[in-house]
Amino acid sequence: RPRSFIERNPGIDDMKVMLGPVEVAGFVASLTSGLRSIGVSAESYVSVSHRFGYDLTEKKQPLVVRLWRSLGSFRATNASLSLPLKAVLLGFQFALSWLVIFRSIFIFDAYIYVFGKTFTNTRIELIFLRLLKKKIIFVYLGSDARPPYMSGGYVTGVSPSRAAGRVVKASKRMSKTIQFQERKADYIVNAPGTGQFHQKKFVNWFSMGVPVSEAHQSATLDDAATGRAVRILHSPSKPLIKGSDEIRSVIARLQEKGYSIDFIELKGVPNSKVREELAQCDFVIDQLYSDTPMAFFATEAAHYGKPAVVGGYFSSFVGDYIASEDLPPSAYVMPDKLEEAVARLIDDSRYRIELGQAARKFVRDRWDSRLVAERYLRLLNDDVPASWMCSPQNLSYVTGCGVAQDHLISVSRHIVDHFGWPAFCLDGKPALEQQLAELLSQTVNRDA
């Protein structure tokens, strides 16, 4: 049996790592489990129980941590509370968060912060940990780092005039936060499609991978030739920014053309239900405007041997920023090619099955939680290959995620006209500014 990274590096297994404070699609739980599997003492402290049941089942945690988490979960599930009571609960949880941090400094050597959040969300927390020479890693997962004017969560469904002022303020705030965090962190992990606000080099998210545990099911090698309808699953966390309306339209058009499709759409259900449907479907449609070829839902599908159709403008950039061995297999296409991609997976069962098998092999060979944990352990021990690093000065992707290009352009034009180019917070990144200017210019010329 090949020796694991920790076996090849004796003496590092006494490192104690704290992960949190936000759970996103099981990332914290899987990375915690992966670190433990290679002998690292790791604990996950998350402020709110995940509504879809992704949380790691922990052993009994300290009372202050349980109180802190219980308060966060109570606040999250009781949105109708009066404002004064909300303020009291928020203040109490904030005080507890400082107790959690204070207690942690006597136990942990390293902190892996997820989704751009810290336990107190204050600068003092990071300054304090740096003074104590604690190891700090930030892992960004999408909307926590993506410029708001490129993010569907900020601009989709909102008029350009209303969105512009909102995203300018949010962009200024986000860029300052990210740049402070990168100054205090030992390493930043982010994807090239969402790293536009960085000033320092960061670790390419695709070099690390998504830590996922082995699925409970094997791939199902079924064939549409059996006469049954092809079962397609779509499970949007936020239908508006996932492009669900257009995805439904694509399915309707294909059905009108005579395709036999059993379309399943899940919204707001526990992860256990999603897994049940993944075991039964033929393939999934993830989203229409994604800046990654395989996000969390597509990754879950891959464990079941089910391929994913993913739309996104970043599909034309993947070769520039992702090494071939790090590129997860999916039908990743430009948004206007989504219908064509879905039709191909329906028509060609061999292609569908082979793509699903390739996706499953990739996540097992590259993104198994143990293997991803070993890469994070390399960060913790300053053993970082140069090939993992990404320079923000070399980025040129500006078309974002969760938003149609035409709407993004309209918002950006409004920003230029009313707030000027500095509002994009892209100083020192000429490639990004040039790409955005060319995008606006080309569209203006075409419209004229």
CSV table of C-alpha atoms in Angstrom, one decimal:
chain,number,residue,atom,x,y,z
A,1,ARG,CA,0.0,0.0,0.0
A,2,PRO,CA,1.4,3.4,-1.0
A,3,ARG,CA,2.3,5.5,2.1
A,4,SER,CA,0.0,8.5,2.7
A,5,PHE,CA,1.3,12.0,2.9
A,6,ILE,CA,1.3,12.0,6.7
A,7,GLU,CA,3.2,8.7,6.8
A,8,ARG,CA,5.9,10.2,4.6
A,9,ASN,CA,6.1,13.2,6.9
A,10,PRO,CA,6.4,12.0,10.5
A,11,GLY,CA,5.8,14.5,13.3
A,12,ILE,CA,3.0,16.5,11.6
A,13,ASP,CA,0.2,14.4,12.8
A,14,ASP,CA,0.0,16.2,16.1
A,15,MET,CA,-1.3,19.4,14.4
A,16,LYS,CA,-4.8,20.3,15.7
A,17,VAL,CA,-7.1,22.1,13.1
A,18,MET,CA,-10.3,24.0,13.6
A,19,LEU,CA,-12.7,24.3,10.6
A,20,GLY,CA,-15.7,26.6,10.3
A,21,PRO,CA,-17.8,28.6,11.0
A,22,VAL,CA,-20.1,28.1,7.9
A,23,GLU,CA,-21.1,24.8,6.3
A,24,VAL,CA,-21.6,24.9,2.6
A,25,ALA,CA,-22.9,21.7,0.9
A,26,GLY,CA,-20.9,19.4,3.2
A,27,PHE,CA,-17.5,21.0,2.5
A,28,VAL,CA,-16.6,21.4,6.2
A,29,ALA,CA,-17.9,18.0,7.2
A,30,SER,CA,-16.0,16.2,4.4
A,31,LEU,CA,-12.7,18.0,4.9
A,32,THR,CA,-12.9,17.4,8.6
A,33,SER,CA,-13.5,13.7,8.0
A,34,GLY,CA,-10.7,13.7,5.5
A,35,LEU,CA,-8.2,15.3,7.8
A,36,ARG,CA,-9.1,12.8,10.6
A,37,SER,CA,-8.7,9.9,8.2
A,38,ILE,CA,-5.0,10.9,7.7
A,39,GLY,CA,-4.4,11.2,11.4
A,40,VAL,CA,-4.9,15.0,11.9
A,41,SER,CA,-6.9,16.1,15.0
A,42,ALA,CA,-9.6,18.2,13.3
A,43,GLU,CA,-12.9,19.6,14.6
A,44,SER,CA,-15.7,21.5,12.8
A,45,TYR,CA,-17.3,24.3,14.6
A,46,VAL,CA,-20.3,25.7,12.6
A,47,SER,CA,-22.6,28.5,13.7
A,48,VAL,CA,-25.8,27.1,12.3
A,49,SER,CA,-27.1,23.6,11.7
A,50,HIS,CA,-27.3,23.1,8.0
A,51,ARG,CA,-30.9,23.1,6.8
A,52,PHE,CA,-30.3,20.3,4.3
A,53,GLY,CA,-28.6,18.0,6.7
A,54,TYR,CA,-25.0,18.3,5.5
A,55,ASP,CA,-23.5,18.6,9.0
A,56,LEU,CA,-20.9,16.3,10.4
A,57,THR,CA,-22.2,14.3,13.3
A,58,GLU,CA,-19.8,15.3,16.0
A,59,LYS,CA,-19.1,13.9,19.4
A,60,LYS,CA,-20.2,15.9,22.3
A,61,GLN,CA,-18.7,19.4,21.9
A,62,PRO,CA,-17.9,21.9,24.7
A,63,LEU,CA,-20.9,23.7,26.2
A,64,VAL,CA,-20.0,27.1,24.9
A,65,VAL,CA,-19.8,25.7,21.4
A,66,ARG,CA,-23.1,24.0,21.7
A,67,LEU,CA,-24.8,27.1,23.0
A,68,TRP,CA,-23.2,29.2,20.3
A,69,ARG,CA,-24.4,26.8,17.6
A,70,SER,CA,-27.9,26.4,19.1
A,71,LEU,CA,-28.4,30.2,19.2
A,72,GLY,CA,-27.4,30.5,15.6
A,73,SER,CA,-29.7,27.7,14.5
A,74,PHE,CA,-32.6,29.1,16.6
A,75,ARG,CA,-32.2,32.5,14.9
A,76,ALA,CA,-32.0,30.9,11.4
A,77,THR,CA,-35.2,29.0,11.9
A,78,ASN,CA,-37.2,31.7,13.6
A,79,ALA,CA,-37.1,34.6,11.1
A,80,SER,CA,-40.4,36.1,12.4
A,81,LEU,CA,-38.9,37.1,15.8
A,82,SER,CA,-39.3,40.7,16.9
A,83,LEU,CA,-36.4,43.0,16.1
A,84,PRO,CA,-35.5,43.7,19.8
A,85,LEU,CA,-35.3,39.9,20.5
A,86,LYS,CA,-33.3,39.3,17.3
A,87,ALA,CA,-30.8,42.0,18.5
A,88,VAL,CA,-30.5,40.4,21.9
A,89,LEU,CA,-29.9,36.9,20.5
A,90,LEU,CA,-27.4,38.3,18.0
A,91,GLY,CA,-25.5,40.1,20.7
A,92,PHE,CA,-25.5,37.0,22.9
A,93,GLN,CA,-24.2,34.8,20.1
A,94,PHE,CA,-21.5,37.4,19.2
A,95,ALA,CA,-20.3,37.3,22.8
A,96,LEU,CA,-20.3,33.5,22.7
A,97,SER,CA,-18.3,33.5,19.5
A,98,TRP,CA,-15.5,35.3,21.4
A,99,LEU,CA,-15.6,32.7,24.1
A,100,VAL,CA,-15.3,30.0,21.4
A,101,ILE,CA,-12.3,31.7,19.9
A,102,PHE,CA,-10.6,32.3,23.2
A,103,ARG,CA,-11.1,28.7,24.2
A,104,SER,CA,-9.8,27.6,20.8
A,105,ILE,CA,-6.4,29.2,21.1
A,106,PHE,CA,-5.4,26.8,23.8
A,107,ILE,CA,-6.3,23.8,21.7
A,108,PHE,CA,-5.8,24.5,18.0
A,109,ASP,CA,-2.7,25.2,15.9
A,110,ALA,CA,-4.5,26.1,12.7
A,111,TYR,CA,-7.7,27.6,11.5
A,112,ILE,CA,-9.4,26.8,8.1
A,113,TYR,CA,-12.1,29.5,7.5
A,114,VAL,CA,-14.7,28.7,5.0
A,115,PHE,CA,-16.9,31.0,2.9
A,116,GLY,CA,-15.1,34.1,3.8
A,117,LYS,CA,-16.4,34.1,7.4
A,118,THR,CA,-14.7,34.1,10.7
A,119,PHE,CA,-16.2,33.3,14.1
A,120,THR,CA,-16.6,37.0,15.1
A,121,ASN,CA,-16.4,38.5,11.6
A,122,THR,CA,-14.0,41.1,13.0
A,123,ARG,CA,-10.5,42.1,12.0
A,124,ILE,CA,-9.4,41.8,15.6
A,125,GLU,CA,-9.9,38.1,15.5
A,126,LEU,CA,-7.4,37.6,12.7
A,127,ILE,CA,-4.9,40.1,14.2
A,128,PHE,CA,-5.2,38.2,17.5
A,129,LEU,CA,-4.5,34.8,15.8
A,130,ARG,CA,-1.6,36.2,13.8
A,131,LEU,CA,0.0,37.5,17.0
A,132,LEU,CA,-0.3,34.0,18.5
A,133,LYS,CA,1.3,32.6,15.3
A,134,LYS,CA,-1.6,30.4,14.4
A,135,LYS,CA,-1.8,29.0,10.9
A,136,ILE,CA,-4.7,30.6,8.9
A,137,ILE,CA,-6.3,29.4,5.6
A,138,PHE,CA,-9.3,30.9,3.9
A,139,VAL,CA,-11.3,28.9,1.5
A,140,TYR,CA,-13.7,30.8,-0.7
A,141,LEU,CA,-16.5,28.9,-2.4
A,142,GLY,CA,-18.2,31.4,-4.9
A,143,SER,CA,-20.4,34.2,-3.9
A,144,ASP,CA,-18.3,35.0,-0.9
A,145,ALA,CA,-15.5,36.3,-3.2
A,146,ARG,CA,-17.1,36.9,-6.6
A,147,PRO,CA,-17.5,40.6,-7.4
A,148,PRO,CA,-21.1,41.5,-6.8
A,149,TYR,CA,-21.6,43.0,-10.2
A,150,MET,CA,-20.7,39.6,-11.6
A,151,SER,CA,-22.9,37.7,-9.2
A,152,GLY,CA,-26.5,36.7,-9.9
A,153,GLY,CA,-27.3,36.9,-6.2
A,154,TYR,CA,-26.9,40.6,-6.4
A,155,VAL,CA,-28.1,41.6,-9.9
A,156,THR,CA,-30.5,38.9,-11.3
A,157,GLY,CA,-34.1,40.0,-11.2
A,158,VAL,CA,-33.1,43.6,-10.3
A,159,SER,CA,-33.1,46.5,-12.7
A,160,PRO,CA,-29.7,47.8,-13.7
A,161,SER,CA,-30.3,51.2,-12.1
A,162,ARG,CA,-31.3,49.6,-8.8
A,163,ALA,CA,-28.5,47.0,-8.9
A,164,ALA,CA,-25.7,49.4,-9.8
A,165,GLY,CA,-25.7,51.4,-6.5
A,166,ARG,CA,-26.2,48.3,-4.5
A,167,VAL,CA,-23.3,46.4,-6.0
A,168,VAL,CA,-20.9,49.3,-6.0
A,169,LYS,CA,-21.2,49.5,-2.2
A,170,ALA,CA,-21.0,45.8,-1.8
A,171,SER,CA,-18.0,45.5,-4.1
A,172,LYS,CA,-16.1,48.1,-2.1
A,173,ARG,CA,-16.9,46.4,1.1
A,174,MET,CA,-16.1,42.9,-0.2
A,175,SER,CA,-12.8,43.8,-1.9
A,176,LYS,CA,-11.5,45.4,1.4
A,177,THR,CA,-12.5,42.4,3.4
A,178,ILE,CA,-10.9,39.9,1.0
A,179,GLN,CA,-7.7,42.0,0.8
A,180,PHE,CA,-7.5,42.2,4.6
A,181,GLN,CA,-8.0,38.5,4.9
A,182,GLU,CA,-5.4,37.6,2.4
A,183,ARG,CA,-2.9,39.8,4.2
A,184,LYS,CA,-3.5,38.0,7.5
A,185,ALA,CA,-3.8,34.5,6.1
A,186,ASP,CA,-1.0,32.1,5.3
A,187,TYR,CA,-2.9,30.8,2.2
A,188,ILE,CA,-6.0,31.7,0.3
A,189,VAL,CA,-7.9,29.1,-1.7
A,190,ASN,CA,-10.1,30.4,-4.5
A,191,ALA,CA,-11.2,29.6,-8.0
A,192,PRO,CA,-9.9,31.6,-10.9
A,193,GLY,CA,-13.5,32.5,-11.9
A,194,THR,CA,-14.0,34.3,-8.5
A,195,GLY,CA,-10.5,35.7,-7.7
A,196,GLN,CA,-10.9,39.1,-9.3
A,197,PHE,CA,-10.6,41.0,-6.0
A,198,HIS,CA,-7.3,39.5,-4.8
A,199,GLN,CA,-4.1,41.4,-4.8
A,200,LYS,CA,-1.8,38.5,-3.8
A,201,LYS,CA,-1.4,35.1,-5.4
A,202,PHE,CA,-3.8,32.5,-4.2
A,203,VAL,CA,-4.1,28.7,-4.4
A,204,ASN,CA,-6.1,27.5,-7.3
A,205,TRP,CA,-9.3,25.9,-5.9
A,206,PHE,CA,-9.1,23.2,-8.7
A,207,SER,CA,-5.6,22.2,-7.6
A,208,MET,CA,-7.1,21.3,-4.2
A,209,GLY,CA,-10.5,19.8,-5.2
A,210,VAL,CA,-13.8,19.3,-3.4
A,211,PRO,CA,-13.5,16.9,-0.4
A,212,VAL,CA,-16.3,14.4,-0.8
A,213,SER,CA,-16.9,11.1,0.8
A,214,GLU,CA,-17.6,7.9,-1.2
A,215,ALA,CA,-21.2,7.6,-2.4
A,216,HIS,CA,-23.5,4.9,-1.1
A,217,GLN,CA,-24.4,3.8,-4.6
A,218,SER,CA,-22.4,2.7,-7.6
A,219,ALA,CA,-23.0,4.0,-11.1
A,220,THR,CA,-26.1,2.7,-12.8
A,221,LEU,CA,-25.4,1.7,-16.4
A,222,ASP,CA,-28.9,2.0,-17.7
A,223,ASP,CA,-29.8,2.6,-21.3
A,224,ALA,CA,-32.6,4.8,-22.7
A,225,ALA,CA,-33.1,2.1,-25.4
A,226,THR,CA,-35.2,0.2,-22.9
A,227,GLY,CA,-38.1,2.4,-23.9
A,228,ARG,CA,-38.5,4.3,-20.7
A,229,ALA,CA,-38.3,8.1,-20.5
A,230,VAL,CA,-34.9,9.6,-19.8
A,231,ARG,CA,-34.9,10.8,-16.2
A,232,ILE,CA,-33.3,14.2,-15.7
A,233,LEU,CA,-32.8,15.8,-12.3
A,234,HIS,CA,-32.5,19.5,-11.5
A,235,SER,CA,-32.1,20.6,-7.9
A,236,PRO,CA,-31.6,24.3,-7.7
A,237,SER,CA,-30.8,25.9,-4.3
A,238,LYS,CA,-31.8,29.3,-5.8
A,239,PRO,CA,-33.9,28.8,-9.0
A,240,LEU,CA,-33.6,32.4,-10.1
A,241,ILE,CA,-29.8,32.5,-10.3
A,242,LYS,CA,-29.5,28.9,-11.4
A,243,GLY,CA,-31.4,29.8,-14.5
A,244,SER,CA,-34.2,27.3,-13.7
A,245,ASP,CA,-36.8,29.1,-15.9
A,246,GLU,CA,-34.7,28.7,-19.0
A,247,ILE,CA,-33.8,25.1,-18.0
A,248,ARG,CA,-37.5,24.3,-17.9
A,249,SER,CA,-38.0,25.9,-21.2
A,250,VAL,CA,-35.2,23.8,-22.7
A,251,ILE,CA,-36.9,20.7,-21.4
A,252,ALA,CA,-40.3,21.8,-22.8
A,253,ARG,CA,-38.8,22.5,-26.2
A,254,LEU,CA,-37.2,19.1,-26.3
A,255,GLN,CA,-40.4,17.4,-25.3
A,256,GLU,CA,-42.2,19.3,-28.1
A,257,LYS,CA,-39.7,17.9,-30.5
A,258,GLY,CA,-40.6,14.4,-29.4
A,259,TYR,CA,-38.1,13.6,-26.7
A,260,SER,CA,-39.4,11.3,-23.9
A,261,ILE,CA,-38.2,13.1,-20.7
A,262,ASP,CA,-39.1,12.6,-17.1
A,263,PHE,CA,-38.0,15.9,-15.6
A,264,ILE,CA,-37.6,16.0,-11.8
A,265,GLU,CA,-37.0,19.3,-10.0
A,266,LEU,CA,-36.2,19.4,-6.3
A,267,LYS,CA,-36.3,22.5,-4.2
A,268,GLY,CA,-35.7,22.9,-0.5
A,269,VAL,CA,-35.4,19.2,0.3
A,270,PRO,CA,-32.9,17.4,2.6
A,271,ASN,CA,-29.7,16.1,1.1
A,272,SER,CA,-30.9,12.5,1.7
A,273,LYS,CA,-33.8,13.1,-0.7
A,274,VAL,CA,-31.4,14.5,-3.3
A,275,ARG,CA,-29.3,11.4,-3.0
A,276,GLU,CA,-32.3,9.2,-3.5
A,277,GLU,CA,-33.1,10.9,-6.8
A,278,LEU,CA,-29.5,10.9,-7.9
A,279,ALA,CA,-29.5,7.1,-7.6
A,280,GLN,CA,-32.6,7.0,-10.0
A,281,CYS,CA,-31.8,9.6,-12.6
A,282,ASP,CA,-29.9,9.3,-15.9
A,283,PHE,CA,-28.2,12.7,-15.7
A,284,VAL,CA,-28.5,16.1,-14.0
A,285,ILE,CA,-28.7,19.7,-15.2
A,286,ASP,CA,-26.9,21.8,-12.7
A,287,GLN,CA,-27.3,25.4,-13.7
A,288,LEU,CA,-27.2,27.8,-16.7
A,289,TYR,CA,-24.6,30.4,-15.7
A,290,SER,CA,-21.9,28.6,-13.7
A,291,ASP,CA,-18.2,29.7,-13.4
A,292,THR,CA,-17.1,26.2,-12.5
A,293,PRO,CA,-17.5,22.9,-14.6
A,294,MET,CA,-18.5,20.9,-11.5
A,295,ALA,CA,-20.0,22.6,-8.5
A,296,PHE,CA,-21.3,20.7,-5.4
A,297,PHE,CA,-24.5,19.3,-6.9
A,298,ALA,CA,-22.7,18.1,-10.0
A,299,THR,CA,-20.0,16.6,-7.7
A,300,GLU,CA,-22.7,14.6,-5.8
A,301,ALA,CA,-24.1,13.4,-9.1
A,302,ALA,CA,-20.6,12.2,-10.2
A,303,HIS,CA,-20.4,9.9,-7.2
A,304,TYR,CA,-23.4,8.1,-8.5
A,305,GLY,CA,-21.9,7.9,-12.0
A,306,LYS,CA,-24.4,10.5,-13.3
A,307,PRO,CA,-23.0,13.1,-15.7
A,308,ALA,CA,-23.9,16.8,-15.4
A,309,VAL,CA,-24.9,19.3,-18.0
A,310,VAL,CA,-23.6,22.7,-16.9
A,311,GLY,CA,-24.0,26.0,-18.7
A,312,GLY,CA,-21.6,28.9,-18.1
A,313,TYR,CA,-19.5,31.6,-19.9
A,314,PHE,CA,-16.4,30.3,-18.0
A,315,SER,CA,-16.6,27.2,-20.2
A,316,SER,CA,-14.5,29.0,-22.8
A,317,PHE,CA,-11.9,29.9,-20.2
A,318,VAL,CA,-11.3,26.5,-18.4
A,319,GLY,CA,-8.3,25.6,-20.5
A,320,ASP,CA,-6.6,28.8,-19.5
A,321,TYR,CA,-6.9,28.4,-15.8
A,322,ILE,CA,-7.4,24.7,-15.0
A,323,ALA,CA,-4.7,22.0,-15.6
A,324,SER,CA,-6.0,19.1,-17.6
A,325,GLU,CA,-5.5,16.7,-14.7
A,326,ASP,CA,-7.5,19.0,-12.4
A,327,LEU,CA,-10.4,19.5,-14.9
A,328,PRO,CA,-13.6,17.6,-13.7
A,329,PRO,CA,-15.5,15.9,-16.5
A,330,SER,CA,-18.9,17.4,-17.3
A,331,ALA,CA,-20.9,18.6,-20.3
A,332,TYR,CA,-19.8,22.2,-19.6
A,333,VAL,CA,-21.1,24.5,-22.4
A,334,MET,CA,-21.9,28.0,-23.2
A,335,PRO,CA,-25.5,28.9,-22.0
A,336,ASP,CA,-26.8,29.1,-25.5
A,337,LYS,CA,-25.6,25.5,-26.1
A,338,LEU,CA,-27.5,24.0,-23.2
A,339,GLU,CA,-30.3,22.5,-25.2
A,340,GLU,CA,-27.9,20.9,-27.6
A,341,ALA,CA,-25.9,19.4,-24.8
A,342,VAL,CA,-29.1,18.0,-23.1
A,343,ALA,CA,-30.2,16.5,-26.4
A,344,ARG,CA,-26.9,14.8,-27.0
A,345,LEU,CA,-27.0,13.1,-23.6
A,346,ILE,CA,-30.5,11.9,-24.3
A,347,ASP,CA,-29.7,10.6,-27.8
A,348,ASP,CA,-26.3,9.0,-27.1
A,349,SER,CA,-26.6,6.6,-24.1
A,350,ARG,CA,-23.0,5.4,-24.6
A,351,TYR,CA,-21.7,9.0,-24.3
A,352,ARG,CA,-23.9,9.6,-21.3
A,353,ILE,CA,-22.7,6.5,-19.5
A,354,GLU,CA,-19.0,7.1,-20.4
A,355,LEU,CA,-19.2,10.7,-19.2
A,356,GLY,CA,-20.8,9.6,-15.9
A,357,GLN,CA,-18.1,7.0,-15.4
A,358,ALA,CA,-15.4,9.5,-16.1
A,359,ALA,CA,-16.9,11.9,-13.6
A,360,ARG,CA,-17.2,9.2,-11.0
A,361,LYS,CA,-13.6,8.1,-11.6
A,362,PHE,CA,-12.4,11.7,-11.3
A,363,VAL,CA,-14.1,12.4,-8.0
A,364,ARG,CA,-12.8,9.1,-6.5
A,365,ASP,CA,-9.3,9.5,-7.8
A,366,ARG,CA,-8.8,13.2,-7.4
A,367,TRP,CA,-11.5,14.6,-5.0
A,368,ASP,CA,-11.7,11.8,-2.4
A,369,SER,CA,-11.9,13.6,1.0
A,370,ARG,CA,-8.7,11.8,2.2
A,371,LEU,CA,-6.7,13.0,-0.9
A,372,VAL,CA,-8.0,16.6,-0.7
A,373,ALA,CA,-7.2,16.6,3.0
A,374,GLU,CA,-3.6,15.6,2.2
A,375,ARG,CA,-3.4,18.7,-0.1
A,376,TYR,CA,-4.7,20.9,2.7
A,377,LEU,CA,-2.1,19.4,5.0
A,378,ARG,CA,0.5,20.4,2.5
A,379,LEU,CA,-0.7,24.0,2.8
A,380,LEU,CA,-0.6,23.8,6.6
A,381,ASN,CA,3.0,22.6,6.3
A,382,ASP,CA,4.1,25.1,3.7
A,383,ASP,CA,4.7,22.4,1.1
A,384,VAL,CA,3.0,24.2,-1.8
A,385,PRO,CA,3.9,23.5,-5.5
A,386,ALA,CA,4.2,26.6,-7.7
A,387,SER,CA,1.8,25.0,-10.1
A,388,TRP,CA,-1.0,25.4,-7.5
A,389,MET,CA,-0.7,29.2,-7.4
A,390,CYS,CA,-2.8,31.6,-9.4
A,391,SER,CA,-2.0,35.2,-10.0
A,392,PRO,CA,-4.9,37.7,-9.9
A,393,GLN,CA,-3.0,39.9,-12.4
A,394,ASN,CA,-3.3,37.2,-15.0
A,395,LEU,CA,-7.1,36.8,-14.7
A,396,SER,CA,-9.4,38.0,-17.5
A,397,TYR,CA,-12.7,36.4,-16.8
A,398,VAL,CA,-15.5,39.0,-16.1
A,399,THR,CA,-18.8,37.3,-17.1
A,400,GLY,CA,-19.6,36.0,-13.6
A,401,CYS,CA,-22.1,33.4,-12.4
A,402,GLY,CA,-25.9,33.3,-12.1
A,403,VAL,CA,-26.6,36.1,-14.5
A,404,ALA,CA,-27.1,36.4,-18.2
A,405,GLN,CA,-24.4,38.3,-20.0
A,406,ASP,CA,-26.7,41.0,-21.4
A,407,HIS,CA,-28.0,41.8,-17.9
A,408,LEU,CA,-24.5,41.9,-16.5
A,409,ILE,CA,-23.5,44.3,-19.3
A,410,SER,CA,-26.4,46.6,-18.6
A,411,VAL,CA,-25.5,46.8,-14.9
A,412,SER,CA,-21.8,47.4,-15.7
A,413,ARG,CA,-22.7,50.2,-18.2
A,414,HIS,CA,-24.8,51.8,-15.4
A,415,ILE,CA,-21.8,51.6,-13.1
A,416,VAL,CA,-19.5,53.2,-15.6
A,417,ASP,CA,-21.9,56.0,-16.4
A,418,HIS,CA,-22.7,56.9,-12.8
A,419,PHE,CA,-19.8,55.7,-10.7
A,420,GLY,CA,-16.8,55.4,-13.0
A,421,TRP,CA,-14.3,52.6,-13.6
A,422,PRO,CA,-12.8,52.8,-10.0
A,423,ALA,CA,-16.1,51.4,-8.7
A,424,PHE,CA,-15.2,48.0,-10.2
A,425,CYS,CA,-12.3,47.7,-7.6
A,426,LEU,CA,-10.0,46.2,-10.2
A,427,ASP,CA,-7.0,48.5,-9.7
A,428,GLY,CA,-3.7,46.8,-10.7
A,429,LYS,CA,-5.5,44.2,-12.9
A,430,PRO,CA,-5.2,45.6,-16.5
A,431,ALA,CA,-6.3,42.3,-18.1
A,432,LEU,CA,-9.6,42.3,-16.2
A,433,GLU,CA,-10.3,46.0,-16.9
A,434,GLN,CA,-9.4,45.5,-20.6
A,435,GLN,CA,-11.7,42.5,-20.9
A,436,LEU,CA,-14.6,44.3,-19.3
A,437,ALA,CA,-14.1,47.3,-21.5
A,438,GLU,CA,-13.9,45.2,-24.6
A,439,LEU,CA,-17.1,43.4,-23.6
A,440,LEU,CA,-19.0,46.6,-23.2
A,441,SER,CA,-17.5,48.1,-26.3
A,442,GLN,CA,-18.3,45.1,-28.5
A,443,THR,CA,-21.9,45.0,-27.3
A,444,VAL,CA,-22.3,48.8,-27.9
A,445,ASN,CA,-21.0,48.5,-31.4
A,446,ARG,CA,-23.3,45.5,-32.1
A,447,ASP,CA,-26.3,47.3,-30.7
A,448,ALA,CA,-25.5,50.4,-32.8
